[in-house]
Coordinates of C-alpha atoms in Angstrom, one line a residue:
S1 CA 26.6 -81.1 -30.8
V2 CA 27.6 -82.6 -34.1
D3 CA 29.8 -81.5 -37.0
A4 CA 28.5 -82.8 -40.3
T5 CA 29.4 -82.6 -44.0
I6 CA 26.7 -83.6 -46.6
S7 CA 27.2 -83.4 -50.3
G8 CA 25.4 -84.9 -53.3
H9 CA 23.2 -84.5 -56.3
G10 CA 20.1 -86.1 -57.8
T11 CA 16.3 -85.5 -57.8
G12 CA 14.8 -88.7 -56.4
L13 CA 15.9 -91.7 -54.4
P14 CA 16.9 -93.8 -57.5
S15 CA 19.1 -91.0 -58.9
L16 CA 20.3 -89.5 -55.6
A17 CA 24.0 -89.8 -54.8
A18 CA 25.1 -88.3 -51.5
S19 CA 27.7 -88.7 -48.8
L20 CA 27.7 -87.9 -45.1
T21 CA 30.5 -87.6 -42.6
A22 CA 29.6 -86.6 -39.0
H23 CA 31.2 -86.7 -35.6
T24 CA 30.2 -85.5 -32.2
T25 CA 32.0 -82.6 -30.7
A26 CA 30.4 -83.0 -27.2
P27 CA 28.2 -85.6 -25.5
S28 CA 24.9 -86.0 -27.4
V29 CA 21.6 -87.7 -26.6
Y30 CA 19.8 -89.9 -29.2
A31 CA 16.9 -92.2 -28.5
G32 CA 17.4 -91.8 -24.8
H33 CA 21.1 -92.9 -24.9
V34 CA 23.9 -90.5 -24.0
M35 CA 26.7 -90.8 -26.6
S36 CA 30.2 -89.7 -25.5
A37 CA 31.5 -90.0 -29.0
A38 CA 30.2 -90.9 -32.5
Q39 CA 31.8 -90.9 -35.9
V40 CA 29.7 -91.8 -39.0
H41 CA 30.7 -92.3 -42.7
A42 CA 27.7 -93.0 -44.9
A43 CA 26.8 -92.7 -48.6
L44 CA 23.6 -93.0 -50.6
E45 CA 24.0 -94.3 -54.2
H46 CA 21.0 -95.0 -56.4
G47 CA 18.8 -95.7 -53.4
V48 CA 21.3 -97.9 -51.5
L49 CA 22.6 -96.7 -48.2
F50 CA 26.2 -97.6 -47.4
V51 CA 27.8 -97.2 -43.9
D52 CA 31.4 -98.0 -43.2
S53 CA 34.1 -97.4 -40.6
S54 CA 31.6 -95.9 -38.1
T55 CA 31.9 -95.9 -34.3
L56 CA 29.6 -95.0 -31.4
A57 CA 30.6 -94.8 -27.7
L58 CA 28.0 -94.5 -25.0
V59 CA 28.6 -92.9 -21.6
S60 CA 27.7 -96.2 -20.1
G61 CA 30.9 -97.7 -21.5
A62 CA 29.2 -99.6 -24.4
S63 CA 30.6 -99.2 -27.9
A64 CA 29.6 -100.2 -31.4
I65 CA 31.7 -100.4 -34.5
I66 CA 30.2 -100.8 -38.0
R67 CA 32.8 -102.1 -40.3
S68 CA 30.5 -102.1 -43.2
G69 CA 26.8 -102.2 -44.0
S70 CA 24.3 -101.5 -46.7
L71 CA 20.5 -101.2 -47.0
D72 CA 18.6 -101.1 -50.3
L73 CA 15.8 -98.5 -49.9
T74 CA 14.4 -98.8 -53.4
I75 CA 12.6 -102.2 -53.0
P76 CA 10.2 -103.3 -50.3
A77 CA 12.2 -106.4 -49.3
R78 CA 15.0 -104.1 -48.0
P79 CA 18.0 -106.4 -48.6
F80 CA 20.9 -105.6 -46.3
T81 CA 24.4 -106.5 -45.3
F82 CA 26.0 -105.8 -41.8
S83 CA 29.4 -106.4 -40.4
G84 CA 30.0 -105.0 -36.9
T85 CA 30.8 -105.3 -33.2
V86 CA 28.9 -104.2 -30.1
R87 CA 30.8 -104.4 -26.8
G88 CA 29.6 -103.9 -23.2
L89 CA 26.0 -103.0 -24.0
G90 CA 23.8 -103.3 -20.8
L91 CA 20.9 -105.7 -21.1
S92 CA 18.7 -103.1 -19.5
E93 CA 19.6 -100.8 -22.5
V94 CA 18.5 -103.5 -24.9
F95 CA 15.3 -104.6 -23.1
G96 CA 14.4 -101.4 -21.4
R97 CA 13.8 -100.6 -17.8
E98 CA 10.2 -101.6 -17.7
P99 CA 9.1 -104.9 -16.2
G100 CA 9.0 -107.6 -18.9
I101 CA 9.8 -111.2 -19.6
L102 CA 13.2 -111.1 -18.1
P103 CA 13.6 -110.5 -14.3
R104 CA 14.8 -107.0 -13.3
S105 CA 17.6 -108.6 -11.2
L106 CA 18.9 -110.3 -14.3
L107 CA 19.0 -107.1 -16.5
D108 CA 20.6 -104.8 -14.0
G109 CA 24.4 -104.8 -14.5
S110 CA 24.4 -107.6 -17.1
R111 CA 26.2 -106.9 -20.3
V112 CA 26.3 -108.3 -23.9
D113 CA 29.0 -108.4 -26.6
L114 CA 28.0 -109.2 -30.2
E115 CA 30.1 -109.8 -33.3
A116 CA 28.1 -110.3 -36.5
D117 CA 28.5 -110.6 -40.3
L118 CA 25.0 -110.9 -41.7
S119 CA 23.1 -110.3 -44.9
S120 CA 19.6 -110.8 -46.2
S121 CA 17.8 -110.6 -49.5
G122 CA 14.5 -109.8 -47.8
T123 CA 12.8 -108.8 -44.6
D124 CA 11.9 -112.3 -43.4
L125 CA 14.1 -114.0 -40.8
H126 CA 14.4 -117.1 -42.9
E127 CA 16.4 -115.1 -45.5
V128 CA 19.2 -114.0 -43.2
R129 CA 22.6 -115.6 -43.7
G130 CA 25.9 -115.2 -42.0
A131 CA 27.4 -115.7 -38.6
A132 CA 27.1 -114.1 -35.2
S133 CA 28.8 -114.6 -31.8
L134 CA 27.1 -113.5 -28.6
R135 CA 28.4 -113.3 -25.1
L136 CA 26.3 -112.4 -22.0
Y137 CA 28.3 -111.6 -18.9
D138 CA 28.2 -110.0 -15.5
L139 CA 25.0 -111.9 -15.0
A140 CA 23.3 -112.2 -11.6
L141 CA 19.9 -113.4 -10.6
D142 CA 18.5 -112.5 -7.2
G143 CA 22.0 -111.6 -6.0
H144 CA 23.7 -114.8 -7.2
A145 CA 26.4 -114.5 -9.9
L146 CA 25.9 -116.6 -13.0
Q147 CA 28.4 -118.0 -15.5
P148 CA 28.8 -116.1 -18.8
V149 CA 26.7 -117.4 -21.6
V150 CA 28.3 -117.7 -25.0
A151 CA 26.5 -118.5 -28.3
N152 CA 27.9 -118.9 -31.8
C153 CA 25.5 -119.3 -34.6
S154 CA 25.7 -119.7 -38.4
M155 CA 22.7 -118.8 -40.4
R156 CA 21.7 -119.7 -43.9
P157 CA 18.5 -119.2 -45.9
M158 CA 15.8 -121.8 -45.0
V159 CA 14.4 -123.7 -47.9
F160 CA 10.8 -124.9 -47.7
A161 CA 9.8 -127.8 -49.9
S162 CA 6.1 -128.5 -50.7
M163 CA 4.7 -131.9 -49.8
P164 CA 3.1 -133.9 -52.6

């Protein structure tokens, strides 16, 4: 169950101003994931959604913290910003439990941590800028333990030049 407070004014997305504060009062299920706790602070101002200081904890032990984020809903490109952390998310929660490209024995029990500060002026991947750190751990393949995998990346918009 959830306690929520919503307030605002306006008649359409460009003029709407609203705020939302919500927190769970008992375990809740969303998109097939059981949340043990959630707290959300969001605002909508002139068609731009802002989220800050929000947390989510799953029964599986995974957690997510959104330090800040925004998404412009008024233009098709959907520019965004995101600064947040995900800790202990199971790879099977990310990739699902159905057979796929990754072997089932690799997904079961494996976890991922992610730290990201990203932004984009559009929906294309080549527009994303920022930095992200990823750590895969508790990896095993066919019963054999694997070393953790760590990746740090920095992204900046790609520039394409036309050839004469």
